[in-house]
Coordinates of C-alpha atoms and ligand atoms in Angstrom, one line a residue:
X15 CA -13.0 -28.5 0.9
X16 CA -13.4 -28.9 4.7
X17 CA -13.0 -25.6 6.0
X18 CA -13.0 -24.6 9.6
X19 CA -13.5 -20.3 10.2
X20 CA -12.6 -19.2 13.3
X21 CA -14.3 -15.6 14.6
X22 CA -18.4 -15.6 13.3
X23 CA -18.8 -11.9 13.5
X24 CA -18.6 -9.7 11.0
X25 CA -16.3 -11.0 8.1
X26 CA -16.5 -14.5 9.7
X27 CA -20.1 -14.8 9.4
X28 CA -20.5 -13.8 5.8
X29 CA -17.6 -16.1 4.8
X30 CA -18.6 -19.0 6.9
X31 CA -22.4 -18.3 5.4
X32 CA -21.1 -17.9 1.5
X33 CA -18.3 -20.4 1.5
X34 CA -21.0 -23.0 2.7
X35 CA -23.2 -22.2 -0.3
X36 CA -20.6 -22.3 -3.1
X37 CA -20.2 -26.2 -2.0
X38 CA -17.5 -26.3 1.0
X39 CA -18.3 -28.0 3.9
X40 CA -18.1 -25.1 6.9
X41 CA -17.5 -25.2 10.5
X42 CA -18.0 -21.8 12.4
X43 CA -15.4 -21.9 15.4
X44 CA -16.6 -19.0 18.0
X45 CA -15.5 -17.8 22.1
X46 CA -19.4 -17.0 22.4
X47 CA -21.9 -19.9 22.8
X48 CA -24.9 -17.2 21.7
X49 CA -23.1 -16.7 18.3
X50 CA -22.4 -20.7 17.9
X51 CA -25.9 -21.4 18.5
X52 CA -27.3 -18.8 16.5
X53 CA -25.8 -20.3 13.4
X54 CA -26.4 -23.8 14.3
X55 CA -30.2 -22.2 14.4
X56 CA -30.0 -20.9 10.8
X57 CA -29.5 -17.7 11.4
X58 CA -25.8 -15.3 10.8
X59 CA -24.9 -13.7 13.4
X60 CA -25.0 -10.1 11.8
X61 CA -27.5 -8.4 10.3
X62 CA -26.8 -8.2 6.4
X63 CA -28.7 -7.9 3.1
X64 CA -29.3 -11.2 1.8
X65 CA -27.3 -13.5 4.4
X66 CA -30.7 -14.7 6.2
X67 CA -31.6 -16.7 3.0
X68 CA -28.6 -18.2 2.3
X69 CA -27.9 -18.8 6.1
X70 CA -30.9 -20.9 6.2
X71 CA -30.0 -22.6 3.6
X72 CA -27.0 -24.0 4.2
X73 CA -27.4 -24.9 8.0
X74 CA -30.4 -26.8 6.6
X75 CA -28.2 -28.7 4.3
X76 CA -25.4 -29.6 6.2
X77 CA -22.9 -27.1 4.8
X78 CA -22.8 -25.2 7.3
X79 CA -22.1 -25.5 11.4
X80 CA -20.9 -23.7 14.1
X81 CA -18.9 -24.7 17.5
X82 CA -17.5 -23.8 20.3
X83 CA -14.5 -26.0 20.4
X84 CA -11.7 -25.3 18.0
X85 CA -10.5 -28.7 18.5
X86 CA -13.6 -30.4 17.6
X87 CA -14.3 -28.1 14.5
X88 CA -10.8 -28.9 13.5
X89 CA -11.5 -32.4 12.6
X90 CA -11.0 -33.7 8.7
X91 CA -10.1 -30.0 8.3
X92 CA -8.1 -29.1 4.9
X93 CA -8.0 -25.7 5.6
X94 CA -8.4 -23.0 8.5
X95 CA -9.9 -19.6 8.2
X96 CA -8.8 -16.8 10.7
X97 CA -11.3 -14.3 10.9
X98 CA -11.1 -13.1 14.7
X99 CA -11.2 -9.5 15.2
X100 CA -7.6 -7.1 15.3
X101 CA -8.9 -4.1 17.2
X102 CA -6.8 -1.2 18.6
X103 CA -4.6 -0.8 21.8
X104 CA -4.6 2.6 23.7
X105 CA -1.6 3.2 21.8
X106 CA -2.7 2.6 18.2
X107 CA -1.3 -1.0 17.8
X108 CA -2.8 -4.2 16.5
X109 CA -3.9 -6.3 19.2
X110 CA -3.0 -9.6 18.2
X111 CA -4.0 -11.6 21.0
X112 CA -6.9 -13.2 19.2
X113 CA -4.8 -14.0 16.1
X114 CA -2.0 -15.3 18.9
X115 CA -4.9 -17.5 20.5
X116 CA -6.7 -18.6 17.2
X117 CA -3.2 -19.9 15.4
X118 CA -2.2 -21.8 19.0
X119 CA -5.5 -23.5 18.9
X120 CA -5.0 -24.7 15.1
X121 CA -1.3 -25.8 16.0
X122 CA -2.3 -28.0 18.9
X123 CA -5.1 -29.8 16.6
X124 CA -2.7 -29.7 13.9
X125 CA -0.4 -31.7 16.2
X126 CA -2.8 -34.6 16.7
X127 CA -2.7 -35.3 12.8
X128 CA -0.9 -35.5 9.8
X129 CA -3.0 -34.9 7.7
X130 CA -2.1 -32.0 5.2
X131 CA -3.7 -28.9 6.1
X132 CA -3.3 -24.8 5.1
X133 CA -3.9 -22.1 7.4
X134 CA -5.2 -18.4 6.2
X135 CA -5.6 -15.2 7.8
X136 CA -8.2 -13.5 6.5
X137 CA -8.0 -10.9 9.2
X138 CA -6.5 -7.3 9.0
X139 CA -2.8 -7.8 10.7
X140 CA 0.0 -5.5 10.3
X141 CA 2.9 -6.4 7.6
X142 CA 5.2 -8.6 9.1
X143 CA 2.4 -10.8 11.7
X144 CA 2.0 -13.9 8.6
X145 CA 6.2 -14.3 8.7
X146 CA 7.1 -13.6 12.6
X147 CA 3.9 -14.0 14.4
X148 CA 1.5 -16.8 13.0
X149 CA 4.3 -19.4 11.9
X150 CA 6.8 -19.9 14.5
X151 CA 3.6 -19.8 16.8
X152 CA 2.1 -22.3 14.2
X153 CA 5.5 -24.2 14.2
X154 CA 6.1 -24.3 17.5
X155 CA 2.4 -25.9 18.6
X156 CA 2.3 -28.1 15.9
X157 CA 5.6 -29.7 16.1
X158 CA 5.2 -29.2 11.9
X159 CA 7.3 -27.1 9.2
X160 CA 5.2 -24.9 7.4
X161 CA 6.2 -26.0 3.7
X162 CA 5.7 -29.9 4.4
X163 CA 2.6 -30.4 4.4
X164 CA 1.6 -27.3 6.4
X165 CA 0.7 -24.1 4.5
X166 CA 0.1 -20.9 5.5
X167 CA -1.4 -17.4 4.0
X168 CA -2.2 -14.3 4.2
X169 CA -5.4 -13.5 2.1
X170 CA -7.0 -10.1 3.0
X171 CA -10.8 -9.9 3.1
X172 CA -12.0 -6.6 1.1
X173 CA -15.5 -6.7 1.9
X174 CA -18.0 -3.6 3.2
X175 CA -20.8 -4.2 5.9
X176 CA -24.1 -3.4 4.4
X177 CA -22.8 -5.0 0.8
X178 CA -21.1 -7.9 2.0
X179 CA -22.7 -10.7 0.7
X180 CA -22.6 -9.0 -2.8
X181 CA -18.5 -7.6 -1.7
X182 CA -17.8 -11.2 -0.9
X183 CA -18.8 -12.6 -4.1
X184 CA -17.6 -9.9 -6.0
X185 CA -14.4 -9.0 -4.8
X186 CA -12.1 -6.2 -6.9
X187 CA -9.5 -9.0 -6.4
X188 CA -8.4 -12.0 -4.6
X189 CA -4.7 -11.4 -2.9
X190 CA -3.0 -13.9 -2.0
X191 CA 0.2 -13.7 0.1
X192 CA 1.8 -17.1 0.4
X193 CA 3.8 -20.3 -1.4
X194 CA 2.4 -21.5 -4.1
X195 CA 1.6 -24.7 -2.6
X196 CA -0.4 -22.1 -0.5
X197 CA -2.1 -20.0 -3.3
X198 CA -3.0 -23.2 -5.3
X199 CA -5.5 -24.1 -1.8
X200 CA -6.8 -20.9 -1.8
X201 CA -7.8 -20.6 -5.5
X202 CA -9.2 -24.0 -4.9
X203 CA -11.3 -22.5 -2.3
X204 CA -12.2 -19.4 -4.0
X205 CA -12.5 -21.2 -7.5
X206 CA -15.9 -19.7 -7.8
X207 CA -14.6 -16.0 -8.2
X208 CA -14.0 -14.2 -11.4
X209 CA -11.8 -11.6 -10.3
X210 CA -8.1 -11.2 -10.9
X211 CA -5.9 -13.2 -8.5
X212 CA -2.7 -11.6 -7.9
X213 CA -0.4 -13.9 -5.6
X214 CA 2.6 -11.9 -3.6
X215 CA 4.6 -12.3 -1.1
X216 CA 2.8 -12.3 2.8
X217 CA 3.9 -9.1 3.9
X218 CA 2.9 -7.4 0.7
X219 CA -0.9 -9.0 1.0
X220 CA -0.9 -7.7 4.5
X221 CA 0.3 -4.4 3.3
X222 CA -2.4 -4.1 0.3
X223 CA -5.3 -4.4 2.8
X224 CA -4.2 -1.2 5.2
X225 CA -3.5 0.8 1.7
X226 CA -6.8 0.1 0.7
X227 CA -8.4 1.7 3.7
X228 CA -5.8 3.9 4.6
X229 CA -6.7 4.9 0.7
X230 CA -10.5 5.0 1.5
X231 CA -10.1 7.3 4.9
X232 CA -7.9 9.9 2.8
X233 CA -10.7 9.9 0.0
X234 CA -13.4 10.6 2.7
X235 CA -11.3 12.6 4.6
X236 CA -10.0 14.8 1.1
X237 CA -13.8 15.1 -0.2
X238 CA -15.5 16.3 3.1
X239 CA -12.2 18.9 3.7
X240 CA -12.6 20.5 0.3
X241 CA -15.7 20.9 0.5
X242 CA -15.8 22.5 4.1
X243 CA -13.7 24.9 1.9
X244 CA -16.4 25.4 -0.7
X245 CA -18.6 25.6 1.6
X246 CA -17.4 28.8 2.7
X247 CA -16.6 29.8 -0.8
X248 CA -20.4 29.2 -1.6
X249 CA -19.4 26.7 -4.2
X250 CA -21.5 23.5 -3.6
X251 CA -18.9 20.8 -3.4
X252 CA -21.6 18.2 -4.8
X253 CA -21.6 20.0 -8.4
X254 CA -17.8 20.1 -8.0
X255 CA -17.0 16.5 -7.2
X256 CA -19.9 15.0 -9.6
X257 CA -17.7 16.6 -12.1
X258 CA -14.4 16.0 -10.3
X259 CA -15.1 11.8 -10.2
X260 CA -16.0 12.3 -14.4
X261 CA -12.2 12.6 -14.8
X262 CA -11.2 8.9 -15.0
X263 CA -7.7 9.6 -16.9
X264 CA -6.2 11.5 -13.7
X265 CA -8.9 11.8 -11.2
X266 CA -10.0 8.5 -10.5
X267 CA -7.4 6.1 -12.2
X268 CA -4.0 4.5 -11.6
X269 CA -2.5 7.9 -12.4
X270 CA -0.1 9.4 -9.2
X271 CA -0.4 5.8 -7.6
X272 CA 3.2 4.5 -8.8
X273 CA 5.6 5.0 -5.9
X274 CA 8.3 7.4 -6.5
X275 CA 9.6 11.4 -5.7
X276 CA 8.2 14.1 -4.3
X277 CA 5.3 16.4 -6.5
X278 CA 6.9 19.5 -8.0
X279 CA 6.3 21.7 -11.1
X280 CA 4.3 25.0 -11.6
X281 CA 1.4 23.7 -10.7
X282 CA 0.9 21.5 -7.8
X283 CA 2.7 23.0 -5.0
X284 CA 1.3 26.4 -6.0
X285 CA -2.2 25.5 -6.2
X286 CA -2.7 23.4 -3.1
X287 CA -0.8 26.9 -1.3
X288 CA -3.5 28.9 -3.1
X289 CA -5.5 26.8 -1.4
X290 CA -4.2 26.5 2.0
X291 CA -4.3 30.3 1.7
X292 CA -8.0 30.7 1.0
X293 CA -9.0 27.9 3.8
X294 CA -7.2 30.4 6.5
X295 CA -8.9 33.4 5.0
X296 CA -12.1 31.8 5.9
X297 CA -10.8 29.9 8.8
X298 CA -11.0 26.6 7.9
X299 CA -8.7 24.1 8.6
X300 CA -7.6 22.0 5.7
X301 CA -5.0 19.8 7.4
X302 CA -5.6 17.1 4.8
X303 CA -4.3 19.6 1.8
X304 CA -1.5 20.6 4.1
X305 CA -0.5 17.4 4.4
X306 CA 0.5 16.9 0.9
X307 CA 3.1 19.9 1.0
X308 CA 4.9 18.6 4.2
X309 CA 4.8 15.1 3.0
X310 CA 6.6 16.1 0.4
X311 CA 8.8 18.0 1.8
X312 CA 9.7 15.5 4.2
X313 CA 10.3 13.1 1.1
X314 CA 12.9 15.6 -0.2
X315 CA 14.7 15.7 3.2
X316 CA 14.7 11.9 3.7
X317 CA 16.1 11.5 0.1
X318 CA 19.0 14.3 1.5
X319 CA 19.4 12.3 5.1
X320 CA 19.9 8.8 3.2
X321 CA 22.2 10.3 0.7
X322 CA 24.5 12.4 3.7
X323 CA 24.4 8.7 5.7
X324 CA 26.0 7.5 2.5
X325 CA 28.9 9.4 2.3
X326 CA 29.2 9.4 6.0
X327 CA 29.4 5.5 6.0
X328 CA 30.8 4.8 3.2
X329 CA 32.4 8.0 1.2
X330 CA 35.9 7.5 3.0
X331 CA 36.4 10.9 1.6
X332 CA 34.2 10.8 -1.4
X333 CA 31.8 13.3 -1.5
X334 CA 30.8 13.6 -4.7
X335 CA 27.0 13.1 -6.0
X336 CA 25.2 13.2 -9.3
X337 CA 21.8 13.6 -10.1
X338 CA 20.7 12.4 -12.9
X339 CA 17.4 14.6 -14.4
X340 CA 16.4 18.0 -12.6
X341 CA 13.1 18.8 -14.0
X342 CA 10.2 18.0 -12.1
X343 CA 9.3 15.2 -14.1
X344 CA 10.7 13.3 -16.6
X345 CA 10.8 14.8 -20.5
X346 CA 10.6 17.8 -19.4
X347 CA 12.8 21.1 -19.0
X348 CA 10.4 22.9 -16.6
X349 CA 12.5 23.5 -13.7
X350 CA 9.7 25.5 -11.6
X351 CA 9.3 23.8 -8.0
X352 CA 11.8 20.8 -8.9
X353 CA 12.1 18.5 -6.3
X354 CA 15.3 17.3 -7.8
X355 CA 16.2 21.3 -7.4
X356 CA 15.3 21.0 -4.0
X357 CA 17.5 18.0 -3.4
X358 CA 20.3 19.6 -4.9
X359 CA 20.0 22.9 -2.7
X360 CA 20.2 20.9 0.7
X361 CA 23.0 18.9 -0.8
X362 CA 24.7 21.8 -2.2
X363 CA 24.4 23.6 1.2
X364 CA 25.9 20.2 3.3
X365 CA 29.1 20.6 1.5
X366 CA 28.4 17.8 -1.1
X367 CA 30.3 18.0 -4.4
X368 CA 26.8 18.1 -6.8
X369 CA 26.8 17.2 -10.7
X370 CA 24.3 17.4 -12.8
X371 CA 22.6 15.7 -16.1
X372 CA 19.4 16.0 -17.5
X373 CA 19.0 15.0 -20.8
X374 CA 16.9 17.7 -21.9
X375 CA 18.3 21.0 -20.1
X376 CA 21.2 22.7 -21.0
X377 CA 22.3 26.4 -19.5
X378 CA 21.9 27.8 -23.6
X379 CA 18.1 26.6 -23.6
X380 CA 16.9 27.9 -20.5
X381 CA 14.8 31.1 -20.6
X382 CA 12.2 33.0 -19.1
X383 CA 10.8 31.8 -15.4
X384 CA 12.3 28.8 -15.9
X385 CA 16.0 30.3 -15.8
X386 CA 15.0 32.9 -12.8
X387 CA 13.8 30.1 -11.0
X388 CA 17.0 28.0 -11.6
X389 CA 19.3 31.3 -11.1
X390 CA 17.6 31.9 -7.4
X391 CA 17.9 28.6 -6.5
X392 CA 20.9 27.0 -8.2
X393 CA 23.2 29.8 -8.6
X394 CA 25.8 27.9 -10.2
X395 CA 23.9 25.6 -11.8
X396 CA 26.2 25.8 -15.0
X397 CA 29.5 24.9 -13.4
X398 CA 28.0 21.3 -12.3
X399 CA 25.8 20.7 -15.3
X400 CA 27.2 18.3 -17.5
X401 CA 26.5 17.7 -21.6
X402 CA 26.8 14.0 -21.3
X403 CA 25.8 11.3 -18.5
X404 CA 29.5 9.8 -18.1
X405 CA 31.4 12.9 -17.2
X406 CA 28.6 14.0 -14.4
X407 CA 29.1 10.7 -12.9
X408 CA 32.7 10.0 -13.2
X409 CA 34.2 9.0 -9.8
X410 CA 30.0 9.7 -7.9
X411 CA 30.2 7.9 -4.8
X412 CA 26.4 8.0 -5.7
X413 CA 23.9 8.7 -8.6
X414 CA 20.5 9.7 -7.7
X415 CA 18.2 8.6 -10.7
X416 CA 15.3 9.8 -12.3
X417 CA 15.6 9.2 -16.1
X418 CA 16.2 6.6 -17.9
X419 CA 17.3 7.5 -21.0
X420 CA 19.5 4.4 -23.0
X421 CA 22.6 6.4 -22.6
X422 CA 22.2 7.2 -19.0
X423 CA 22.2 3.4 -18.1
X424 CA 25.2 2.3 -19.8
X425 CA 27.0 5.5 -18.1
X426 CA 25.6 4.4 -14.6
X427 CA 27.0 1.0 -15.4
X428 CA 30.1 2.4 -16.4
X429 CA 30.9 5.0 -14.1
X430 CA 29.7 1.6 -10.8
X431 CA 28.7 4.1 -8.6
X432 CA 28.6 2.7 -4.8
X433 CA 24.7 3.4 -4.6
X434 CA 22.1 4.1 -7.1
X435 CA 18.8 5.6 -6.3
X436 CA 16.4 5.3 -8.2
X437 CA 13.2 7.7 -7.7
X438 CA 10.9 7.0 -10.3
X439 CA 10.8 3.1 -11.0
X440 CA 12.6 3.7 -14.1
X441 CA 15.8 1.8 -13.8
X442 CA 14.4 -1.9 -13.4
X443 CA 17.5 -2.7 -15.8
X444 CA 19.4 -1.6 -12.7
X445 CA 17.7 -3.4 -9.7
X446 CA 20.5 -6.4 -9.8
X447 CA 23.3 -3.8 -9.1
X448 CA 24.3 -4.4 -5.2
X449 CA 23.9 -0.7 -4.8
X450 CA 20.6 -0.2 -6.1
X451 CA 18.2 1.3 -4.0
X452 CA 14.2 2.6 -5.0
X453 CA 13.4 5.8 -3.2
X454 CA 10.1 4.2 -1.5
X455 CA 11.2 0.6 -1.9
Ligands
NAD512 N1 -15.9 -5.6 9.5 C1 -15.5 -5.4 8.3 O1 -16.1 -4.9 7.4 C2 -14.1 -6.0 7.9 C3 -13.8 -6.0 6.5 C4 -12.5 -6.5 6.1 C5 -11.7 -7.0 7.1 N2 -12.0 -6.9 8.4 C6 -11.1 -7.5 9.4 O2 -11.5 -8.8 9.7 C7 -11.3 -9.1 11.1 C8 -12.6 -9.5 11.8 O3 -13.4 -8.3 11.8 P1 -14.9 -8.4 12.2 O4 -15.5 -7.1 12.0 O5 -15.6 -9.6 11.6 O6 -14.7 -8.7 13.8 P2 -15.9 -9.0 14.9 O7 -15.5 -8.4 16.2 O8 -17.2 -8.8 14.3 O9 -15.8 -10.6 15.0 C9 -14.7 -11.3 15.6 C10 -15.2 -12.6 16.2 O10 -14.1 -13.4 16.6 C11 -14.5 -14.1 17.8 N3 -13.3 -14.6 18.5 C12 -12.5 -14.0 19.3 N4 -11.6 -14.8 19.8 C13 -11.8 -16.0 19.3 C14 -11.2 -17.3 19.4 N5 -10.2 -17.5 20.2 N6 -11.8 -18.3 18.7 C15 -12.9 -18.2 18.0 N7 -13.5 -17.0 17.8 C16 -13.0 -15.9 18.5 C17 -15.4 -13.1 18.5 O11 -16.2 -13.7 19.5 C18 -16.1 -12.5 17.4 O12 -17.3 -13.2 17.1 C19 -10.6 -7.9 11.7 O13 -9.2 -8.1 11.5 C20 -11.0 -6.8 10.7 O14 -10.1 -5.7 10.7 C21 -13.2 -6.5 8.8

């Protein structure tokens, strides 16, 4: 293909460089004549293990040139790379002023030509810039519709400085946000790669990028704060997490990654305390670990605050609101740190009419901590716990969700509750129902 990359610093040089070698034709498009002509010398622009070779290379042959002009680089084009940088404002925002410039250069190029052409942003922009940023801008200085003729995409770039040119051609995945008319350009492009391709919508491709490092700076952040802990505790962290990463069923793994409610149980909430308690014993901060508990706390409350707006808006009277499973997690009857319990306490003490069905409790089969816990908490737990799914949610205004046991289903679709939420990603069966709502989607 006939690419043109705008932005030849760090993630723009290594693709401009790479792309050039697995057989595109490249032009570089950068603000800064030094960069331009240090690529039209054979040489990237950044210093990285292995790029000098293949830089050489591919200037030598032809694949690969720089510019300065975005108009001239945009000749013959098939397909545009943004790659400028996104840094910070003062107050923590995306500035987008490079993107902003970038796209209006591509639209007024675009405009002298029909021929087809697909812009991508490769670039880290917040979810949202693809759909109301880069195309009406695109639109607007092209005098085109994006769909005829005109793609455009979001396709995040995953790569680490140091490892790049081994990152960039061995991605964990290729993520394309875009039309399929868009996606089918871009695996074109990338047709080299033997990752997974997973094509989504644009704002969920911008969105996987900032999980990804907002992912990385919590691991960091998570790894160096326990072991200040240790530390302290002479425990020497590198023994602990050497082990720790070993654990690939619940450690490192998929496991705790699904969206859904707030932690709970007997073990959780307690241990992290136990260890909030031992980091101000030995005065050191753990704000990561303390973290977790208000998180979820807060979860809890926004659950409560969206369920009270309900009622508010559209209860006309109807208070009444059933929550379907109360253990802390599905097939279970350990009601120890519940955050369904929670729920129910700061619905119970708003004045809202609470039922309750779990398919595995019942009043006769509680003992032990289990029942003190429920009997401190939920006093009167056995006047709104219900045997069977249909009576607790007869007449709900709306069911709050967390099993999805067969029977449960067919109740919810009986008893047509105004709004279902779902918290754990179990009632898929349910998603067409107008009142359907995921806790964290
Ligand atoms: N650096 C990384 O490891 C990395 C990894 C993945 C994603 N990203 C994202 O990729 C983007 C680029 O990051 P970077 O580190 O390569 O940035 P960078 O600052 O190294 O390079 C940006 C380049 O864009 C050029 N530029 C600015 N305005 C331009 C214009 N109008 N036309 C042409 N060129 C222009 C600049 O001169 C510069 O060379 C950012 O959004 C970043 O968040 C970076």
């Amino acid at each position: 293909m006939n690419v043109t990359l705008f932005g030849l610093g760090y993630v723009g040089s290594v693709t401009a460089t790479c792309l050039a070698d697995r057989g595109h034709r490249v032009v570089g498009v950068d603000t800064d004549p030094g960069k331009v002509a240090t690529v039209n010398s054979g040489r990237p622009t950044v210093i990285e293990p292995g790029l000098d070779e293949i830089a050489e290379r591919v200037v030598a042959s032809g694949a690969l040139r720089a510019s300065i002009s975005a108009s001239e680089g945009m000749e013959d084009s098939d397909l545009s790379l943004v790659c400028v940088g996104t840094p910070s404002a003062l107050d923590g925002s995306t500035n987008l002023t490079y993107v902003r410039r970038v796209v209006a250069q591509i639209g007024a190029a675009l405009a002298e030509s029909t021929r087809p052409h697909t812009v991508v942003v490769r670039s880290t922009v917040p979810p949202g810039t693809v759909a109301d940023v880069v195309v009406p801008l695109l639109e607007a200085t092209s005098g085109r519709t994006v769909g005829e003729g005109l793609q455009v995409a979001m396709c995040p770039e995953f790569l680490r400085e140091g490892s790049s040119v081994e990152d960039f051609f061995e991605p964990p995945f290729l993520v394309i946000g875009g039309s399929p008319a868009a996606a089918a350009a871009l695996r074109e492009l990338f047709a080299f790669l033997t990752c997974s391709v997973h094509v989504v919508d644009t704002r969920a491709a911008e969105s996987v990028k900032y999980a990804s490092n907002a992912f990385h700076a919590l691991k960091v952040a998570f790894t160096n704060e326990v072991s200040r802990l240790y530390r302290a505790l002479d425990v020497d962290a590198r023994d602990v997490m050497k082990v720790f990463v070993e654990d690939r069923q619940l450690n490192i793994s998929p496991a705790y990654l699904r969206p859904g409610f707030a932690f709970g149980g007997s073990c959780l909430p307690k241990d992290v305390r136990s260890l909030l308690h031992l980091g101000r014993v030995n005065n050191v901060d753990l704000p990561v670990l303390a973290g977790t508990l208000a998180s979820n706390e807060m979860l809890v409350r926004d659950v409560a605050d969206r369920i009270l707006q309900e009622i508010d808006a559209r209860g006309g009277g109807n208070r009444r609101v059933t929550l379907v499973g109360l253990a802390f997690k599905h097939a279970t009857d350990d009601l120890r740190e519940s955050p369904n319990v929670a729920l129910a306490e700061i619905l119970i003490g708003k004045g809202v009419d609470v039922h309750i069905y779990d398919p595995i409790i019942s009043m006769s089969k509680l003992s032990g901590a289990n029942l003190r816990y429920v009997e401190s908490k939920l006093p009167h737990l056995q006047k709104v716990l219900h045997d069977d799914p249909s009576s607790a949610l007869s007449g709900s205004l709306v069911a709050v969700v967390s099993s999805a046991a067969p029977r449960v289903v067919d109740a919810i679709v009986a008893a047509d509750p105004a709004v279902v939420i779902d918290l754990n990603g179990r009632l898929a069966a349910l998603e067409v129902l107008p009142g359907y709502q995921g806790v964290g989607w």
